[in-house]
């Protein structure tokens, strides 16, 4: 148990207390040791026994209770934490920490820890927007404490607005990101494109491709976990929006081009993994094209070559392209790298039956501008992303 990553979870009194159980469950499935501190108010909503059963650890509630082991408990837990998470975090605990008040086990332990402290607020929307609460949050952020923004919606009290505890999946993503072993992109801005684009024919029909966006989303998550500020420009996909990433949804080639150009100049690394439509209908029909007796002929014309345009515009950015090929995979990728002035290109064989489109795995060859080739056997798309950033950072 001692070798596991440890999260100390502070649970404060609010109707969202029960949602912290989902956070514990998800963290335990990732082999994280969870130690729970509950405030007295929190125990009025859910019993400590419930949290003890879920975490498989003794729950701490009283600063003056007889210790289970010979140790000063708030110091012991403060030192044990790799990440200190407070979820749900009430206005009360935020105010205490912001003003140096340590009058119970949770606030005392937060004061004593050197671990990253993350608050996930949950409260009535009027409380959350109260200038005093916002001033306390701003003060803590300035001191290095982090916050997971609450969600908006109908609150337990019946009000509508911001104040719901963020989804457990977002909270867990944030915590696991803190544990990530590589933080070489802190201070960097990474722009990623993902998924397909659509070339509209009429109001109900379009041309697209089989891209699901899985590779691009994996790249964006890898960059985020390494510490980068990430913008993800995504075509239509069923992939859930990753926590902590600025996801911009688009449909067409032109929309993608517009969004990419907005962020290109301020980006350090640009990874164009989207499957952008090369052609579009020469004439778009404002009305649905009716079925006739004969064949339907649609004339296609070339659409924007976004990657080539970026290659012409780049002024210090690292530019990475993808090449989905069905023959002469590496040779065609090398030609694309030179033609479009790329620094790296990732080539994958789309004829592979067990990887690529719609799969969680990929089998690729990464080619550098200097002509070096790294062939990666079948692995998860997240592992491909990890290898890609290792190569960009000169770690392979």
XYZ file of C-alpha atoms in Angstrom:
396
model
C 0.000 0.000 0.000
C 2.840 2.385 0.843
C 4.134 2.335 -2.746
C 0.812 3.342 -4.242
C 0.036 6.875 -5.239
C -1.982 8.457 -2.444
C -4.840 10.934 -2.566
C -6.027 12.471 0.667
C -9.679 13.336 0.055
C -11.262 16.054 2.158
C -15.061 15.811 2.227
C -17.028 18.809 3.480
C -20.711 19.222 4.328
C -23.071 19.639 1.396
C -25.690 17.696 -0.513
C -23.021 16.645 -3.032
C -21.165 14.582 -0.404
C -22.463 11.299 -1.841
C -20.843 12.085 -5.218
C -17.416 11.861 -3.589
C -18.003 8.113 -3.347
C -17.886 7.892 -7.167
C -14.540 9.697 -7.101
C -13.151 7.193 -4.592
C -14.438 4.252 -6.630
C -12.831 5.539 -9.839
C -9.507 6.293 -8.138
C -9.354 2.858 -6.512
C -9.906 1.259 -9.921
C -6.741 3.110 -10.999
C -4.892 1.571 -8.031
C -4.786 4.821 -6.053
C -4.728 4.722 -2.251
C -7.444 7.076 -0.933
C -7.398 8.441 2.623
C -10.533 10.309 3.659
C -10.951 13.196 6.081
C -14.568 14.202 6.736
C -15.742 17.344 8.440
C -18.398 17.003 11.137
C -20.949 18.528 8.756
C -20.125 15.981 6.055
C -20.897 13.105 8.426
C -24.452 14.431 8.756
C -25.054 13.645 5.073
C -23.233 10.311 4.659
C -21.768 8.145 7.417
C -18.014 7.685 7.741
C -18.596 3.913 7.535
C -19.736 4.315 3.918
C -16.528 6.134 3.006
C -14.482 3.606 4.973
C -16.075 0.731 3.047
C -15.431 2.412 -0.297
C -11.851 3.534 0.422
C -10.878 0.447 2.474
C -9.137 2.805 4.898
C -10.012 4.278 8.289
C -11.846 7.599 7.879
C -10.618 10.530 9.961
C -13.262 12.851 11.402
C -12.118 14.134 14.787
C -8.840 15.930 15.459
C -8.917 14.879 19.098
C -9.943 11.243 18.694
C -7.524 8.612 19.944
C -5.177 7.843 17.026
C -5.283 4.396 15.374
C -1.485 4.396 15.251
C 1.200 6.222 17.227
C 1.463 9.284 14.992
C 0.262 12.847 14.869
C -2.535 12.205 12.426
C -2.893 15.510 10.616
C 0.893 15.606 10.026
C 0.934 11.965 8.960
C -1.837 12.446 6.393
C -0.316 15.726 5.184
C 2.970 13.938 4.449
C 1.299 10.870 2.949
C -0.606 12.842 0.284
C 0.711 12.930 -3.277
C -2.367 14.997 -4.140
C -4.774 16.598 -1.671
C -8.299 16.796 -3.082
C -11.239 18.563 -1.435
C -14.514 17.392 -2.996
C -17.063 18.707 -2.444
C -15.493 21.937 -1.224
C -17.883 24.320 0.522
C -17.563 28.092 0.766
C -16.636 27.481 4.406
C -13.498 25.388 3.786
C -12.403 27.671 0.942
C -12.771 30.682 3.250
C -10.901 28.975 6.086
C -7.890 28.049 3.992
C -7.821 31.431 2.241
C -7.609 33.154 5.603
C -5.281 30.784 7.418
C -7.864 29.294 9.763
C -7.042 25.769 10.954
C -9.665 24.726 13.501
C -10.509 21.137 12.528
C -8.759 18.070 11.133
C -9.307 18.950 7.468
C -8.237 22.592 7.554
C -5.263 21.728 9.792
C -4.069 18.976 7.451
C -4.400 21.206 4.383
C -2.235 23.801 6.127
C 0.404 21.172 6.893
C 0.667 19.509 3.484
C 3.211 20.285 0.761
C 1.217 18.314 -1.810
C -0.782 19.908 -4.624
C -4.186 20.942 -3.199
C -7.183 20.821 -5.536
C -10.621 22.154 -4.595
C -13.801 20.992 -6.349
C -16.410 23.513 -5.146
C -20.099 22.666 -4.768
C -22.616 25.124 -3.360
C -25.638 27.276 -4.121
C -25.034 29.441 -7.186
C -25.540 32.678 -5.221
C -22.945 31.553 -2.703
C -20.515 30.612 -5.465
C -20.858 33.968 -7.211
C -20.683 35.919 -3.940
C -17.778 38.392 -4.238
C -16.284 37.206 -0.953
C -16.165 33.572 -2.126
C -14.767 34.621 -5.511
C -12.136 36.764 -3.786
C -11.120 33.793 -1.624
C -10.873 31.548 -4.699
C -8.780 34.140 -6.550
C -6.482 34.490 -3.532
C -5.944 30.730 -3.299
C -5.310 30.416 -7.042
C -2.648 33.098 -6.762
C -1.026 31.031 -3.993
C -0.903 27.913 -6.191
C -4.040 26.095 -5.106
C -6.059 24.684 -7.996
C -9.796 24.571 -8.646
C -12.045 22.337 -10.702
C -14.833 24.554 -11.989
C -18.329 23.537 -10.813
C -20.938 22.601 -13.401
C -24.110 24.512 -14.204
C -27.657 23.192 -13.930
C -30.513 22.692 -11.512
C -29.250 22.662 -7.927
C -30.656 20.681 -5.019
C -32.304 23.814 -3.654
C -34.189 24.292 -6.924
C -32.102 27.204 -8.207
C -30.547 27.108 -11.658
C -26.941 28.135 -12.166
C -23.303 27.339 -11.535
C -22.519 25.414 -8.388
C -22.984 21.685 -9.034
C -20.003 19.505 -8.215
C -18.023 18.808 -11.382
C -18.541 15.301 -12.833
C -16.551 12.607 -11.045
C -14.832 11.762 -14.341
C -13.467 15.322 -14.612
C -12.238 15.285 -11.016
C -10.507 11.939 -11.498
C -8.934 13.064 -14.805
C -7.501 16.109 -13.056
C -6.047 14.039 -10.206
C -4.517 11.415 -12.501
C -3.041 14.187 -14.645
C -1.209 15.462 -11.560
C 0.317 12.000 -11.085
C 1.688 11.858 -14.634
C 5.397 11.085 -14.649
C 6.402 13.480 -17.458
C 5.927 17.233 -17.114
C 8.165 18.459 -19.942
C 5.512 20.616 -21.626
C 4.822 23.008 -18.761
C 4.612 26.516 -20.191
C 4.070 25.236 -23.745
C 1.004 25.712 -25.936
C -0.046 22.727 -28.018
C -2.611 22.851 -30.829
C -4.158 19.537 -31.910
C -6.707 18.732 -34.617
C -8.792 15.577 -34.508
C -11.614 13.703 -36.183
C -13.134 14.047 -39.631
C -14.525 17.072 -41.415
C -17.692 17.151 -43.504
C -18.110 18.523 -47.020
C -21.769 19.418 -47.419
C -23.630 18.524 -50.610
C -27.115 19.722 -49.643
C -28.957 20.331 -46.346
C -29.070 16.581 -45.550
C -26.050 15.040 -47.297
C -22.313 15.391 -46.857
C -19.026 13.677 -47.719
C -16.880 12.544 -44.804
C -14.558 9.721 -43.740
C -14.119 7.013 -41.114
C -12.007 8.969 -38.637
C -13.314 8.764 -35.059
C -10.938 11.308 -33.504
C -9.503 8.789 -31.021
C -5.887 9.450 -32.034
C -6.192 13.228 -31.826
C -7.929 13.102 -28.456
C -5.196 10.816 -27.116
C -2.559 13.307 -28.308
C -4.404 16.203 -26.656
C -4.683 14.314 -23.355
C -0.996 13.360 -23.443
C -0.006 17.001 -23.986
C -2.304 18.115 -21.151
C -0.884 15.557 -18.731
C 2.660 16.673 -19.597
C 1.688 20.171 -18.475
C 0.834 21.934 -21.743
C -1.975 24.373 -22.380
C -3.956 22.533 -25.064
C -6.389 23.643 -27.752
C -8.181 20.786 -29.525
C -9.987 21.599 -32.767
C -12.295 18.656 -33.330
C -14.529 17.498 -36.132
C -17.706 15.492 -35.392
C -16.852 12.647 -33.010
C -18.373 10.624 -30.193
C -15.287 11.069 -28.005
C -16.070 12.824 -24.688
C -14.489 16.247 -24.242
C -11.358 15.780 -22.088
C -11.124 17.755 -18.843
C -8.829 20.790 -18.855
C -8.629 21.109 -22.648
C -10.106 23.903 -24.743
C -12.188 21.872 -27.220
C -13.427 23.753 -30.285
C -16.032 21.877 -32.312
C -16.143 22.324 -36.081
C -17.723 20.565 -39.062
C -16.159 21.711 -42.319
C -12.666 22.135 -43.720
C -13.117 25.911 -43.807
C -14.249 26.014 -40.166
C -11.213 23.972 -39.134
C -8.885 26.221 -41.113
C -10.359 29.327 -39.475
C -9.972 27.990 -35.920
C -6.482 26.587 -36.509
C -5.210 29.879 -37.916
C -6.574 31.726 -34.856
C -4.322 29.703 -32.553
C -1.369 28.854 -34.805
C 0.869 31.847 -34.127
C 0.739 31.429 -30.337
C 1.320 27.648 -30.429
C 4.655 25.951 -29.765
C 3.670 22.530 -31.109
C 0.961 21.811 -33.683
C -0.208 18.243 -34.298
C -2.549 17.897 -37.288
C -4.045 14.454 -36.770
C -7.493 15.297 -38.200
C -8.693 13.582 -41.367
C -9.618 16.743 -43.266
C -11.731 16.442 -46.427
C -9.590 17.171 -49.498
C -12.577 17.770 -51.773
C -15.973 19.424 -51.534
C -18.966 19.751 -53.827
C -18.267 22.406 -56.445
C -21.849 23.622 -56.119
C -23.751 23.322 -52.857
C -27.514 22.853 -53.240
C -29.551 25.027 -50.880
C -32.426 22.552 -51.226
C -32.411 18.803 -50.858
C -31.456 17.152 -54.135
C -34.442 15.044 -55.203
C -34.043 11.495 -56.420
C -34.356 11.183 -60.208
C -34.539 8.271 -62.610
C -30.910 8.393 -63.684
C -27.527 8.663 -62.013
C -26.583 11.673 -59.893
C -23.361 13.392 -60.807
C -21.637 15.610 -58.253
C -18.571 17.552 -59.331
C -15.943 17.830 -56.599
C -13.364 20.572 -56.296
C -10.227 20.812 -54.153
C -10.679 22.209 -50.665
C -8.130 24.013 -48.454
C -4.835 22.244 -47.797
C -4.550 23.421 -44.177
C -1.373 21.507 -43.369
C 0.478 22.893 -46.384
C -0.617 26.416 -45.458
C 0.707 25.956 -41.923
C 3.999 24.667 -43.309
C 4.336 27.869 -45.340
C 3.400 30.102 -42.387
C 5.365 28.488 -39.569
C 7.954 30.596 -37.801
C 9.409 28.386 -35.098
C 6.475 26.115 -34.356
C 7.043 22.364 -34.385
C 4.622 21.044 -36.999
C 3.501 17.410 -37.007
C 1.370 15.815 -39.707
C -0.314 12.446 -40.118
C -0.381 10.273 -43.228
C -3.075 7.608 -43.505
C -1.867 5.439 -46.365
C -2.936 2.167 -48.009
C 0.277 1.517 -49.985
C 3.936 2.581 -49.919
C 3.125 3.905 -46.472
C 6.489 5.294 -45.324
C 7.575 6.494 -48.784
C 4.347 8.443 -49.287
C 4.625 9.887 -45.789
C 8.177 11.093 -46.458
C 7.003 12.842 -49.608
C 4.230 14.568 -47.655
C 6.680 15.665 -44.957
C 8.921 17.404 -47.488
C 6.120 18.838 -49.632
C 4.348 20.393 -46.667
C 7.433 21.516 -44.732
C 6.775 19.387 -41.649
C 9.087 18.551 -38.759
C 7.577 15.117 -38.109
C 5.022 12.893 -39.785
C 3.182 9.909 -38.356
C 2.421 7.269 -40.999
C -0.119 4.534 -40.457
C -1.391 1.752 -42.719
C -5.177 2.068 -42.980
C -5.477 -1.459 -44.399
C -4.498 -2.940 -41.019
C -7.389 -4.965 -39.600
C -6.547 -4.657 -35.899
C -5.588 -0.985 -35.565
C -6.232 2.464 -37.029
C -9.715 3.818 -37.708
C -12.233 3.239 -34.865
C -9.691 1.164 -32.924
C -8.152 2.075 -29.576
C -4.808 0.892 -30.961
C -2.491 2.037 -33.716
C 0.602 0.762 -35.502
C 2.660 3.646 -36.893
C 6.020 4.827 -38.158
C 7.183 8.255 -37.039
C 9.488 9.978 -39.528
C 11.594 13.021 -38.621
C 12.661 15.881 -40.865
C 16.210 14.472 -40.747
C 14.950 11.198 -42.209
C 15.031 9.102 -39.045
C 12.314 6.449 -38.765
C 10.833 4.929 -35.631
C 8.455 2.038 -36.253
C 6.114 1.357 -33.361
C 4.426 -2.007 -33.075
C 0.752 -2.219 -32.183
C 0.036 -0.200 -29.045
C -2.695 1.998 -27.602
C -3.177 5.381 -29.231
C -2.259 6.986 -25.916
C 1.067 5.124 -26.005
C 1.606 6.330 -29.569
C 1.012 9.885 -28.341
C 3.507 9.375 -25.506
C 6.148 8.125 -27.953
C 5.466 11.054 -30.293
C 6.092 13.674 -27.606
C 9.155 11.739 -26.400
C 10.600 12.019 -29.908
C 9.705 15.710 -30.198
C 11.401 16.313 -26.852
C 14.499 14.360 -27.874
C 13.928 11.662 -25.280
C 14.135 8.766 -27.745
